[in-house]
Short mmCIF file of C-alpha atoms and ligand atoms in Angstrom, two decimals:
data_model
loop_
_atom_site.label_atom_id
_atom_site.label_comp_id
_atom_site.label_asym_id
_atom_site.label_seq_id
_atom_site.Cartn_x
_atom_site.Cartn_y
_atom_site.Cartn_z
CA UNK J 1246 10.69 -8.74 -13.19
CA UNK J 1247 9.02 -6.32 -10.33
CA UNK J 1248 5.34 -5.90 -11.63
CA UNK J 1249 4.23 -2.16 -11.51
CA UNK J 1250 1.93 -1.18 -8.81
CA UNK J 1251 -0.31 2.11 -8.88
CA UNK J 1252 -2.15 2.80 -5.96
CA UNK J 1253 -4.82 5.27 -5.60
CA UNK J 1254 -4.92 6.82 -1.81
CA UNK J 1255 -8.22 8.77 -1.31
CA UNK J 1256 -7.78 9.77 1.72
CA UNK J 1257 -10.65 10.93 3.30
CA UNK J 1258 -12.65 11.59 0.48
CA UNK J 1259 -15.95 10.56 -1.46
CA UNK J 1260 -18.99 8.96 0.07
CA UNK J 1261 -19.96 5.44 -1.04
CA UNK J 1262 -22.26 6.67 -3.87
CA UNK J 1263 -19.12 8.68 -5.46
CA UNK J 1264 -16.72 5.99 -4.73
CA UNK J 1265 -19.14 3.25 -6.98
CA UNK J 1266 -19.45 5.91 -9.47
CA UNK J 1267 -15.54 6.34 -9.63
CA UNK J 1268 -15.11 2.30 -10.28
CA UNK J 1269 -17.63 2.07 -12.97
CA UNK J 1270 -16.25 5.38 -14.81
CA UNK J 1271 -12.87 4.11 -14.12
CA UNK J 1272 -13.66 0.48 -15.87
CA UNK J 1273 -15.39 2.33 -18.87
CA UNK J 1274 -11.30 2.01 -20.54
CA UNK J 1275 -10.32 -1.17 -20.02
CA UNK J 1276 -7.09 -0.79 -17.56
CA UNK J 1277 -3.86 -2.02 -19.34
CA UNK J 1278 -2.56 -5.31 -18.46
CA UNK J 1279 0.86 -6.35 -16.41
CA UNK J 1280 0.23 -3.26 -14.27
CA UNK J 1281 -1.15 -4.02 -10.58
CA UNK J 1282 -3.77 -1.55 -9.83
CA UNK J 1283 -5.34 -0.64 -6.66
CA UNK J 1284 -7.75 1.71 -5.12
CA UNK J 1285 -7.55 2.69 -1.12
CA UNK J 1286 -10.71 4.32 -0.30
CA UNK J 1287 -12.24 5.53 3.10
CA UNK J 1288 -13.00 2.03 5.02
CA UNK J 1289 -16.66 2.98 4.83
CA UNK J 1290 -16.80 2.95 1.11
CA UNK J 1291 -14.85 -0.61 0.99
CA UNK J 1292 -18.02 -2.50 0.30
CA UNK J 1293 -19.36 -0.36 -2.37
CA UNK J 1294 -15.91 -0.42 -3.93
CA UNK J 1295 -15.39 -4.33 -3.75
CA UNK J 1296 -18.73 -4.64 -5.51
CA UNK J 1297 -18.21 -1.81 -8.08
CA UNK J 1298 -14.38 -3.78 -8.95
CA UNK J 1299 -15.63 -7.05 -8.60
CA UNK J 1300 -14.51 -9.51 -11.60
CA UNK J 1301 -12.46 -6.54 -12.81
CA UNK J 1302 -8.71 -6.10 -12.63
CA UNK J 1303 -8.94 -3.49 -9.75
CA UNK J 1304 -7.54 -4.45 -6.54
CA UNK J 1305 -8.88 -2.87 -3.32
CA UNK J 1306 -7.63 -2.13 -0.33
CA UNK J 1307 -7.81 -0.13 3.20
CA UNK J 1308 -5.83 3.21 4.35
CA UNK J 1309 -5.09 1.99 7.66
CA UNK J 1310 -5.62 -0.71 10.30
CA UNK J 1311 -4.91 -2.23 13.88
CA UNK J 1312 -2.57 -4.40 14.57
CA UNK J 1313 -5.03 -6.78 17.33
CA UNK J 1314 -7.40 -9.20 15.52
CA UNK J 1315 -10.27 -8.31 17.61
CA UNK J 1316 -10.78 -6.67 20.50
CA UNK J 1317 -11.92 -3.31 23.11
CA UNK J 1318 -10.69 -0.56 20.27
CA UNK J 1319 -13.06 1.57 19.38
CA UNK J 1320 -13.21 2.88 16.03
CA UNK J 1321 -10.46 0.28 14.60
CA UNK J 1322 -10.22 -2.29 12.16
CA UNK J 1323 -8.66 -4.97 12.26
CA UNK J 1324 -6.83 -6.89 9.48
CA UNK J 1325 -8.97 -10.30 9.77
CA UNK J 1326 -12.04 -7.97 9.40
CA UNK J 1327 -10.57 -6.36 5.94
CA UNK J 1328 -9.99 -10.06 4.69
CA UNK J 1329 -13.13 -11.04 5.17
CA UNK J 1330 -14.59 -7.71 3.64
CA UNK J 1331 -12.42 -8.67 0.15
CA UNK J 1332 -9.74 -6.16 0.50
CA UNK J 1333 -6.26 -7.69 -0.29
CA UNK J 1334 -3.78 -4.73 0.09
CA UNK J 1335 -3.34 -2.21 3.01
CA UNK J 1336 -1.56 0.99 3.55
CA UNK J 1337 0.52 1.36 6.70
CA UNK J 1338 2.29 4.56 8.45
CA UNK J 1339 1.49 6.91 5.50
CA UNK J 1340 2.86 10.23 7.12
CA UNK J 1341 -0.68 11.54 7.76
CA UNK J 1342 -1.11 8.78 10.25
CA UNK J 1343 2.65 9.76 11.60
CA UNK J 1344 1.88 13.09 11.78
CA UNK J 1345 -1.77 13.85 12.94
CA UNK J 1346 -2.45 10.05 14.80
CA UNK J 1347 0.84 9.93 16.35
CA UNK J 1348 1.52 7.02 14.65
CA UNK J 1349 5.13 5.49 15.59
CA UNK J 1350 7.97 3.35 14.11
CA UNK J 1351 7.08 0.63 16.55
CA UNK J 1352 3.37 0.66 15.84
CA UNK J 1353 4.38 0.63 12.17
CA UNK J 1354 6.23 -2.51 12.37
CA UNK J 1355 3.16 -4.42 14.50
CA UNK J 1356 0.66 -3.36 11.61
CA UNK J 1357 3.04 -4.98 8.63
CA UNK J 1358 3.63 -8.34 11.04
CA UNK J 1359 -0.23 -8.45 11.60
CA UNK J 1360 -0.84 -7.77 7.83
CA UNK J 1361 1.56 -10.26 6.48
CA UNK J 1362 0.01 -12.77 9.74
CA UNK J 1363 -3.37 -12.17 7.62
CA UNK J 1364 -1.82 -12.10 3.81
CA UNK J 1365 -2.89 -8.54 3.21
CA UNK J 1366 -0.44 -6.83 0.49
CA UNK J 1367 1.14 -4.21 2.77
CA UNK J 1368 2.00 -0.99 1.27
CA UNK J 1369 4.41 0.63 3.82
CA UNK J 1370 5.28 4.59 3.51
CA UNK J 1371 8.43 6.12 4.63
CA UNK J 1372 9.60 9.84 3.99
CA UNK J 1373 11.45 12.66 5.09
CA UNK J 1374 9.79 15.93 6.12
CA UNK J 1375 11.49 19.06 4.49
CA UNK J 1376 13.45 20.39 7.52
CA UNK J 1377 14.98 16.68 7.35
CA UNK J 1378 16.06 16.93 3.81
CA UNK J 1379 17.35 20.81 4.78
CA UNK J 1380 19.72 19.38 7.18
CA UNK J 1381 21.05 16.36 5.34
CA UNK J 1382 19.06 14.01 7.57
CA UNK J 1383 17.39 12.19 4.14
CA UNK J 1384 19.02 9.03 3.87
CA UNK J 1385 19.28 8.60 7.87
CA UNK J 1386 15.36 8.75 8.17
CA UNK J 1387 15.01 6.64 5.41
CA UNK J 1388 17.05 4.02 6.43
CA UNK J 1389 15.22 4.45 10.35
CA UNK J 1390 12.03 4.07 8.92
CA UNK J 1391 12.92 1.48 6.54
CA UNK J 1392 14.86 -0.65 9.29
CA UNK J 1393 12.38 -0.27 12.13
CA UNK J 1394 9.18 -1.16 9.62
CA UNK J 1395 10.91 -4.42 8.76
CA UNK J 1396 12.20 -5.43 12.52
CA UNK J 1397 11.13 -9.28 13.42
CA UNK J 1398 10.19 -9.84 9.56
CA UNK J 1399 12.98 -12.65 7.68
CA UNK J 1400 13.58 -13.11 4.35
CA UNK J 1401 11.16 -15.65 3.68
CA UNK J 1402 8.01 -13.40 4.65
CA UNK J 1403 9.09 -10.28 2.70
CA UNK J 1404 7.73 -10.96 -1.11
CA UNK J 1405 4.46 -9.08 -0.47
CA UNK J 1406 6.11 -6.11 1.03
CA UNK J 1407 5.90 -2.64 -1.02
CA UNK J 1408 7.21 0.29 0.39
CA UNK J 1409 6.06 3.57 -0.85
CA UNK J 1410 8.86 6.52 -0.57
CA UNK J 1411 6.69 9.89 0.16
CA UNK J 1412 8.69 12.87 0.95
CA UNK J 1413 6.23 14.79 3.47
CA UNK J 1414 7.19 18.31 1.59
CA UNK J 1415 5.75 16.71 -1.99
CA UNK J 1416 2.47 15.07 -0.27
CA UNK J 1417 -0.55 17.44 -1.47
CA UNK J 1418 2.00 20.24 -2.19
CA UNK J 1419 2.59 20.13 -6.06
CA UNK J 1420 6.02 19.58 -5.65
CA UNK J 1421 7.10 16.82 -7.05
CA UNK J 1422 10.53 15.39 -5.94
CA UNK J 1423 12.38 14.92 -9.35
CA UNK J 1424 12.89 11.83 -10.69
CA UNK J 1425 16.26 12.01 -9.97
CA UNK J 1426 15.90 12.74 -5.88
CA UNK J 1427 13.10 10.22 -5.98
CA UNK J 1428 15.54 7.40 -7.36
CA UNK J 1429 18.21 8.37 -5.01
CA UNK J 1430 16.06 7.98 -2.01
CA UNK J 1431 14.79 4.60 -3.67
CA UNK J 1432 18.10 3.49 -3.94
CA UNK J 1433 18.85 3.98 0.04
CA UNK J 1434 16.03 2.32 0.82
CA UNK J 1435 16.60 -0.72 -1.49
CA UNK J 1436 20.14 -0.93 -0.02
CA UNK J 1437 18.75 -0.67 3.51
CA UNK J 1438 16.66 -3.76 2.66
CA UNK J 1439 19.39 -5.69 1.11
CA UNK J 1440 21.32 -4.68 4.46
CA UNK J 1441 18.55 -6.40 6.88
CA UNK J 1442 17.39 -9.04 4.48
CA UNK J 1443 19.65 -9.60 1.78
CA UNK J 1444 19.73 -8.66 -1.95
CA UNK J 1445 17.55 -11.04 -3.25
CA UNK J 1446 14.55 -9.69 -0.87
CA UNK J 1447 15.58 -5.95 -1.92
CA UNK J 1448 15.80 -6.80 -5.61
CA UNK J 1449 12.34 -8.22 -5.50
CA UNK J 1450 10.72 -5.65 -3.41
CA UNK J 1451 8.78 -2.98 -5.36
CA UNK J 1452 9.29 0.78 -3.95
CA UNK J 1453 6.67 3.02 -5.25
CA UNK J 1454 7.05 6.86 -5.04
CA UNK J 1455 4.25 8.95 -3.75
CA UNK J 1456 3.89 13.03 -3.49
CA UNK J 1457 2.02 15.19 -5.95
CA UNK J 1458 2.27 12.67 -9.00
CA UNK J 1459 -0.10 13.79 -11.73
CA UNK J 1460 -0.69 12.50 -15.23
CA UNK J 1461 2.10 14.72 -16.72
CA UNK J 1462 5.04 13.55 -14.62
CA UNK J 1463 4.21 9.95 -13.96
CA UNK J 1464 5.63 8.72 -17.08
CA UNK J 1465 8.98 10.49 -16.37
CA UNK J 1466 8.97 9.42 -12.63
CA UNK J 1467 7.91 5.67 -13.26
CA UNK J 1468 10.21 5.36 -16.13
CA UNK J 1469 13.43 5.60 -13.76
CA UNK J 1470 14.28 1.79 -13.30
CA UNK J 1471 14.12 2.31 -9.29
CA UNK J 1472 10.31 3.03 -9.18
CA UNK J 1473 8.14 0.33 -9.55
CA UNK J 1474 5.06 2.47 -9.24
CA UNK J 1475 3.11 5.35 -7.78
CA UNK J 1476 1.12 5.99 -4.73
CA UNK J 1477 -1.43 8.77 -5.48
CA UNK J 1478 -3.48 10.78 -3.74
CA UNK J 1479 -5.02 14.03 -5.08
CA UNK J 1480 -4.70 13.12 -8.52
CA UNK J 1481 -6.34 9.65 -7.75
CA UNK J 1482 -9.69 11.23 -7.37
CA UNK J 1483 -10.68 11.63 -10.68
CA UNK J 1484 -11.05 8.55 -12.86
CA UNK J 1485 -9.81 9.97 -16.14
CA UNK J 1486 -6.77 11.70 -14.20
CA UNK J 1487 -5.95 8.10 -12.48
CA UNK J 1488 -6.50 6.42 -15.53
CA UNK J 1489 -3.72 8.79 -17.32
CA UNK J 1490 -1.32 7.60 -14.43
CA UNK J 1491 -1.93 4.25 -15.15
CA UNK J 1492 -1.20 4.30 -18.56
CA UNK J 1493 1.59 6.26 -18.30
CA UNK J 1494 3.18 4.32 -16.22
CA UNK J 1495 5.73 2.00 -18.21
P1 LIG N 344 -0.78 13.57 -3.20
O1 LIG N 344 -0.40 12.51 -1.97
O2 LIG N 344 -0.41 12.70 -4.43
O3 LIG N 344 -2.02 14.41 -3.18
O4 LIG N 344 0.56 14.50 -3.18
C1 LIG N 344 -0.01 11.16 -1.75
C2 LIG N 344 -0.28 10.51 -0.86
O5 LIG N 344 0.15 10.69 0.44
O6 LIG N 344 -0.17 9.05 -0.97
#
C-alpha cells in the first residue's frame, strides 16, 4: 500500500510572514488522515513554516540542497543543516534546477545519495521537454533520468525515495498531462526501477505527478492506480486551493 503524498512546491514565492499565514489558514480545517502532506517553502521560510506547523501532520522540506555536508560553497545549504532545522523532505533535480541552474543527472545522483545518508525523504523530479515528447523520446528520457538518478543505490536503501514525474511542458503552463499520458509515463518509470532494483522496490516506490495540478483535475489524476500523489506548484500557493487538492486525492 503506497501512502499518497501531496507536496506543495512554493518555488520562489512567499516571505516568512506569508508562509506562516498560509500554514495557519491551511491548518484551520484539519487535513484528512492517511495522506502525507509536505510543504516545500523557499529555504529562508523554513523556520517560520516549521514553527507554524509544529505539532501538526504537515511535513516540511527544502526545494534544493547541496550534496557536501559543509565547506566553501557560497549560497548552498547541506542535508545535515536541513535536518538540524527540522526539515524531513527534499526536492531533488526539479526541472527548473536542471534548466536554469545547470543541474545534471550526475549532480542529481550525488544529491540523492546525500539525502539518503542523512535520512531525508527525497523527491527526485524527472520529465521530458515538449520537443522530446514530439520526437518520441519521452520513454528514453524518463528511463535515462531515472537510472542515472538511482546509480549506486541498492534495493535496501530505496524505500524512502519518491519520484515525481513532471513533464516540463505541463509545468506552470496550465497544460496538464491527461491521466492516461501521466499513467503511461509512471509505468515507464516504475518498469525502469524494477529493472534496476527489482519488483518489490518498484512496487513500493511512490511516483507523483506534477504539472498544472489544480483543484479541478487532481481527483482524476490521482485516481490512476499508477499515480501516488501530486507535486503542486502554482495551485499550492493558496491554502484553500491546496486544501482542495489534498482533499481530492483518493
Ligand atoms: P505547477 O508546478 O503546478 O505550477 O505546474 C509544478 C512544479 O513545478 O512542481
